[in-house]
Short mmCIF file of C-alpha atoms in Angstrom, two decimals:
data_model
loop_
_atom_site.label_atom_id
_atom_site.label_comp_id
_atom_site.label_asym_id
_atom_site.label_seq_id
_atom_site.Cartn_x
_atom_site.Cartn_y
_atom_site.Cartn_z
CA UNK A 153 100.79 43.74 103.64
CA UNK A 154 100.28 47.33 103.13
CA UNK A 155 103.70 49.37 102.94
CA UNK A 156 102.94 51.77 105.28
CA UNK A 157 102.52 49.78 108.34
CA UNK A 158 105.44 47.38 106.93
CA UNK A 159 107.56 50.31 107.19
CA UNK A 160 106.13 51.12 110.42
CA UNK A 161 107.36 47.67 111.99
CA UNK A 162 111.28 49.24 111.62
CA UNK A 163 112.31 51.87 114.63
CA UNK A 164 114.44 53.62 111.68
CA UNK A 165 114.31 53.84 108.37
CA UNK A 166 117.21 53.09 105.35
CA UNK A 167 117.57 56.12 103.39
CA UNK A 168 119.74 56.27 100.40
CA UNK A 169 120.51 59.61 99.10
CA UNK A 170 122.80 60.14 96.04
CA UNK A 171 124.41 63.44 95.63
CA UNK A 172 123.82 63.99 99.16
CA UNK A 173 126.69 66.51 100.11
CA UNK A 174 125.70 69.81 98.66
CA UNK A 175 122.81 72.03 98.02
CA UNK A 176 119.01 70.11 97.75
CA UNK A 177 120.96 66.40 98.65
CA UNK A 178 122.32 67.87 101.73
CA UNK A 179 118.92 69.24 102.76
CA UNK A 180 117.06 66.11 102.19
CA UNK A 181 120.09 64.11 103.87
CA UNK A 182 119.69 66.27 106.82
CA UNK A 183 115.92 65.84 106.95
CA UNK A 184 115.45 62.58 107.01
CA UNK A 185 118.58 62.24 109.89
CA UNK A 186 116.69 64.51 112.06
CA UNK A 187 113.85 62.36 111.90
CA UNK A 188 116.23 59.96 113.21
CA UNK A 189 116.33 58.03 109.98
CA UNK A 190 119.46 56.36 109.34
CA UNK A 191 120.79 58.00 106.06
CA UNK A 192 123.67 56.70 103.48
CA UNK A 193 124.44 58.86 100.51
CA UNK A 194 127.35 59.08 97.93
CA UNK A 195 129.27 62.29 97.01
CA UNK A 196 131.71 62.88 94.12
CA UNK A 197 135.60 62.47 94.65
CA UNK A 198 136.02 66.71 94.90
CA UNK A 199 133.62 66.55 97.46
CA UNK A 200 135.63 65.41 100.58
CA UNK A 201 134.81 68.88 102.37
CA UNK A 202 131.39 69.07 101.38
CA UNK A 203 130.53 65.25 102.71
CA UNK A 204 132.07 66.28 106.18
CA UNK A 205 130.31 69.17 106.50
CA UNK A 206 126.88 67.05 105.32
CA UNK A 207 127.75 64.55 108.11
CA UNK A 208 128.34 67.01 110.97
CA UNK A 209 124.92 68.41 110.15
CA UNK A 210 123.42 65.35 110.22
CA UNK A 211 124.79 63.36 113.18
CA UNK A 212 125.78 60.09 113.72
CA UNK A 213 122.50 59.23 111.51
CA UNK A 214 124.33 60.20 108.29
CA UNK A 215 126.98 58.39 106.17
CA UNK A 216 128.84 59.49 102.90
CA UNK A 217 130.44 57.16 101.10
CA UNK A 218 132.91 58.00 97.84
CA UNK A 219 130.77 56.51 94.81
CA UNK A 220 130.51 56.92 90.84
CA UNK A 221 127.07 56.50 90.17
CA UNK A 222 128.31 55.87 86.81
CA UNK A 223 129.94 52.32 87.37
CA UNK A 224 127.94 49.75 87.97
CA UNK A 225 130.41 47.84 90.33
CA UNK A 226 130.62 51.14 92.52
CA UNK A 227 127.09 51.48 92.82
CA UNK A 228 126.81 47.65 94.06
CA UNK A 229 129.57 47.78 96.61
CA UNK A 230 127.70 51.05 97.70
CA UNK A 231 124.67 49.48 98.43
CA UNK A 232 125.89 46.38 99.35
CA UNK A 233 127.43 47.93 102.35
CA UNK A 234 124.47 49.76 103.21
CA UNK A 235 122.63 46.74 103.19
CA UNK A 236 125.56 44.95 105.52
CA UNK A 237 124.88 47.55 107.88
CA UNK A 238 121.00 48.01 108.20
CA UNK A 239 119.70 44.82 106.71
CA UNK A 240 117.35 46.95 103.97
CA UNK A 241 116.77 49.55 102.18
CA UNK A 242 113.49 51.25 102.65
CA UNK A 243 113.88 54.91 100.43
CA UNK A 244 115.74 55.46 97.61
CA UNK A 245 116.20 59.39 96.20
CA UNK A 246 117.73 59.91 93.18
CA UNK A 247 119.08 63.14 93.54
CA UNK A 248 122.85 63.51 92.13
CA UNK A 249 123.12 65.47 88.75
CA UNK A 250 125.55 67.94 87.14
CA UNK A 251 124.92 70.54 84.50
CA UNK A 252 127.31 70.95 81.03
CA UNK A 253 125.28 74.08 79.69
CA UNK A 254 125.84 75.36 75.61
CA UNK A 255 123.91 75.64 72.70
CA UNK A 256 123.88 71.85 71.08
CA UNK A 257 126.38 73.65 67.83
CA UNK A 258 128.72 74.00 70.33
CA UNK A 259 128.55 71.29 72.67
CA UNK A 260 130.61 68.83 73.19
CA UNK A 261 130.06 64.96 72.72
CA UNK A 262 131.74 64.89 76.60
CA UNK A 263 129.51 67.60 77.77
CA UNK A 264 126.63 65.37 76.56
CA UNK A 265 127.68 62.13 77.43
CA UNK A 266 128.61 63.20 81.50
CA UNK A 267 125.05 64.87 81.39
CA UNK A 268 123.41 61.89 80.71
CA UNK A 269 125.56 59.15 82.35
CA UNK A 270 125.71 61.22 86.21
CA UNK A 271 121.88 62.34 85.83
CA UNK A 272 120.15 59.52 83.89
CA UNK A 273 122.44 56.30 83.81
CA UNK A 274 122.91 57.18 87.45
CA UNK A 275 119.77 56.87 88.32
CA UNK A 276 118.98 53.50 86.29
CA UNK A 277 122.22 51.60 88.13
CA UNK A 278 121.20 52.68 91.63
CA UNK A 279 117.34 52.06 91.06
CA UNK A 280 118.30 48.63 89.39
CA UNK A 281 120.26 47.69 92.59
CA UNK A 282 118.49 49.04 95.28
CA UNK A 283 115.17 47.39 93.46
CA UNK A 284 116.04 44.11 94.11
CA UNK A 285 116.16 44.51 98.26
CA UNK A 286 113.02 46.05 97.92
CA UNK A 287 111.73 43.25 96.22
CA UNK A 288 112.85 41.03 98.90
CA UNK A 289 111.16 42.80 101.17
CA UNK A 290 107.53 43.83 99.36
CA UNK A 291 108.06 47.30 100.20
CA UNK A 292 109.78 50.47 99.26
CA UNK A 293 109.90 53.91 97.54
CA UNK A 294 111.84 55.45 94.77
CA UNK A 295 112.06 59.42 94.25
CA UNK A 296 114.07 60.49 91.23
CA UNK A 297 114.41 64.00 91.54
CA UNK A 298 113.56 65.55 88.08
CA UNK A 299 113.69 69.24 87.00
CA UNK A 300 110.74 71.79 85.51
CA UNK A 301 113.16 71.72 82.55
CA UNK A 302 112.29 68.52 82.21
CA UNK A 303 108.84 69.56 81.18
CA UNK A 304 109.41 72.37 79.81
CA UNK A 305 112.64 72.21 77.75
CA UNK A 306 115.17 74.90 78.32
CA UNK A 307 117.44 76.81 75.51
CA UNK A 308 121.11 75.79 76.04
CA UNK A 309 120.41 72.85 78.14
CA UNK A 310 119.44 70.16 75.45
CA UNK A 311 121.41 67.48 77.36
CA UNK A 312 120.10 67.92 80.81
CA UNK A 313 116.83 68.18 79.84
CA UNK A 314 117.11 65.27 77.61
CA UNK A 315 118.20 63.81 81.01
CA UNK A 316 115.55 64.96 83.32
CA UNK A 317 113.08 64.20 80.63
CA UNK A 318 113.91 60.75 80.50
CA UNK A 319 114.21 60.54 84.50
CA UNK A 320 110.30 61.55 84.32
CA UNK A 321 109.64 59.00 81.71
CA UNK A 322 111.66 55.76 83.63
CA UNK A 323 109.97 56.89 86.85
CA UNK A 324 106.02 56.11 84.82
CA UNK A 325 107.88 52.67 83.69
CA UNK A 326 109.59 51.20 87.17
CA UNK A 327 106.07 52.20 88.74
CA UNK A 328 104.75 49.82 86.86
CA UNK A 329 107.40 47.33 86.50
CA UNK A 330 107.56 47.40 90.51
CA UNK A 331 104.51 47.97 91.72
CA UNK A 332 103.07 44.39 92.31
CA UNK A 333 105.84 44.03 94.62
CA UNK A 334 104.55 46.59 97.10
CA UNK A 335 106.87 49.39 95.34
CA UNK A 336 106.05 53.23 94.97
CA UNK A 337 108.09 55.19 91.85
CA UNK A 338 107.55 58.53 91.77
CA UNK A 339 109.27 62.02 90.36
CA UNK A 340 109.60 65.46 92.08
CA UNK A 341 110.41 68.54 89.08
CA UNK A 342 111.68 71.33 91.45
CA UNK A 343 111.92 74.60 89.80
CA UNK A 344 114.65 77.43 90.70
CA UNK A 345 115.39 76.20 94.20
CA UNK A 346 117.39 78.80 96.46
CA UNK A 347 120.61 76.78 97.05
CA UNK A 348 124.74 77.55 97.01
CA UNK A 349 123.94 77.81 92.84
CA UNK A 350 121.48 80.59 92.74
CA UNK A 351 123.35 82.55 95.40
CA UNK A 352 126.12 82.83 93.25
CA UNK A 353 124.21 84.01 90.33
CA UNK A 354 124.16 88.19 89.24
CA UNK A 355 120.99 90.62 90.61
CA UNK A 356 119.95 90.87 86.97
CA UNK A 357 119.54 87.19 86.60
CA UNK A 358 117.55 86.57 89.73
CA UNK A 359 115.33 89.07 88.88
CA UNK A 360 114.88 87.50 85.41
CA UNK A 361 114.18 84.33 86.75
CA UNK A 362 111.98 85.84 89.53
CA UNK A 363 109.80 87.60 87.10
CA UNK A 364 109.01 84.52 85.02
CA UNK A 365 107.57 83.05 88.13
CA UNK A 366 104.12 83.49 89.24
CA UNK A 367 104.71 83.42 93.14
CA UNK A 368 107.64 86.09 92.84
CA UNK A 369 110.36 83.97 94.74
CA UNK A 370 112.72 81.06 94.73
CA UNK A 371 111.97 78.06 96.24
CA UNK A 372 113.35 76.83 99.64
CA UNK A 373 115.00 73.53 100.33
CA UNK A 374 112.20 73.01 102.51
CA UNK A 375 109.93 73.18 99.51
CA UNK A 376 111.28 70.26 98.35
CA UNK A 377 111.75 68.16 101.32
CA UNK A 378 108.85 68.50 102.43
CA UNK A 379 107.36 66.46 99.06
CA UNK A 380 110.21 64.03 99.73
CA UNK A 381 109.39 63.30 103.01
CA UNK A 382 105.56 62.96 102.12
CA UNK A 383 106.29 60.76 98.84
CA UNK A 384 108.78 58.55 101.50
CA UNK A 385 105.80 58.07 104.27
CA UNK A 386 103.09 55.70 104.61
CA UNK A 387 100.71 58.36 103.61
CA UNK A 388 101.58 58.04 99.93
CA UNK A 389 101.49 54.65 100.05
CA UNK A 390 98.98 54.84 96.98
CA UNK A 391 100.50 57.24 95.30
CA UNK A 392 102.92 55.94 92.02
CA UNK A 393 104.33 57.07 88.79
CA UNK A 394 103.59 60.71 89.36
CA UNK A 395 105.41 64.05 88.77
CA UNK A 396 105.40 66.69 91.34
CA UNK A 397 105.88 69.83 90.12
CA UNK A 398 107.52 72.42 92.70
CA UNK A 399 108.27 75.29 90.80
CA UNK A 400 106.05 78.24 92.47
CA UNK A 401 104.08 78.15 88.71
CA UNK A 402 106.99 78.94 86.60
CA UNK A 403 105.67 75.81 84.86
CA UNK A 404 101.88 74.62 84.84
#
């Protein structure tokens, strides 16, 4: 059965979102609930604030639950009551991350080791988990959300990159791994994406950044959601394993 039309045969959609309280995860949260998609996504334990705030945006359609993406047992109970409440789980994005920025001289074994368990580890529990409903069901999409960095490399930034990097390089693997079951994997690498981060940066850094890309602006939220909603529809149904780079050319 083709996925698109077995996703069609559901009124609403199960959307998992991790990192879904701030920034790009509340955007893409908020999308898919005004599409009337009914949208679960985790936040981190300082983010109590943040995940109201996310749900009153949202709606009704919009959960946030407390969950370390870093504990296997957390991430199960997670999706195990997201599954008690909706019977499936048709999208997952992998969006929670955090940054530990130094030169690697200087960096700290911690600093590495959070890096790499929130943005990479995370996203290997929660795709492990919420694989094996989609399996039941023959249908399903994955979108691990990657960085430019990623691609590129980035000075000072040797552990998230190592991170995103390997993100990019799972996503080409669980493609394949799930796609005789009817499952699409794919990656989006946004670029410098306007958000509560890049607000708080100086004048003289925006304009650095601004002048390294070829469209002269940062992207939108919408820039981004507007892949993830395409990569979570029926019309890329055919489409697996792929990067998408949304970066305005900063990387090419």
């Amino acid at each position: 059965m083709l996925y698109g039309y077995e996703m069609q045969k559901h009124d609403k959609r199960t959307i998992v979102v991790t990192g879904g309280s701030r920034g790009l995860g509340r955007a893409i949260v908020t999308g898919f609930a005004k599409s009337g998609d009914n949208v679960f996504f985790n936040y981190s334990s300082s983010n109590d604030e943040a995940k109201v705030e996310t749900e009153n945006i949202a709606g009704d359609l919009a959960c946030g639950f407390r969950v370390d993406v870093t504990v296997e047992d957390d991430v199960s109970a997670f999706f195990h009551s997201v599954i008690e409440k909706t019977g499936r789980i048709d999208v997952l994005v992998n969006n929670a991350g955090i940054t530990r920025d130094g030169l690697i001289v200087r960096m700290k074994e911690k600093d590495w080791d959070d890096v790499l368990d929130i943005n990479l580890k995370g996203v290997f529990l929660c795709s492990k988990i919420a694989a094996k409903t989609m399996m039941k069901q023959r249908a399903g999409s994955i979108i691990n959300i990657s960085s430019v960095v990623g691609v590129s490399g980035n000075p000072g930034q040797t552990n998230y990159v190592a991170s995103k990097a390997g993100m990019i390089g799972f996503t080409k693997a669980l493609a394949k791994e799930l796609a005789p079951r009817n499952i699409v994997v794919n990656a989006i690498a946004p670029g410098y994406i306007k958000t509560e981060m890049t607000d708080s940066l100086s004048e003289k850094v925006t304009e650095q950044m601004l002048s390294n890309i070829p469209l002269k602006r940062l992207g939108e939220t919408e820039d981004v959601t507007g892949v993830v909603d395409f990569l979570a529809s029926k019309k890329a149904s055919y489409i697996t394993g792929q990067v998408f780079h949304v970066n305005g050319g900063l990387h090419m």
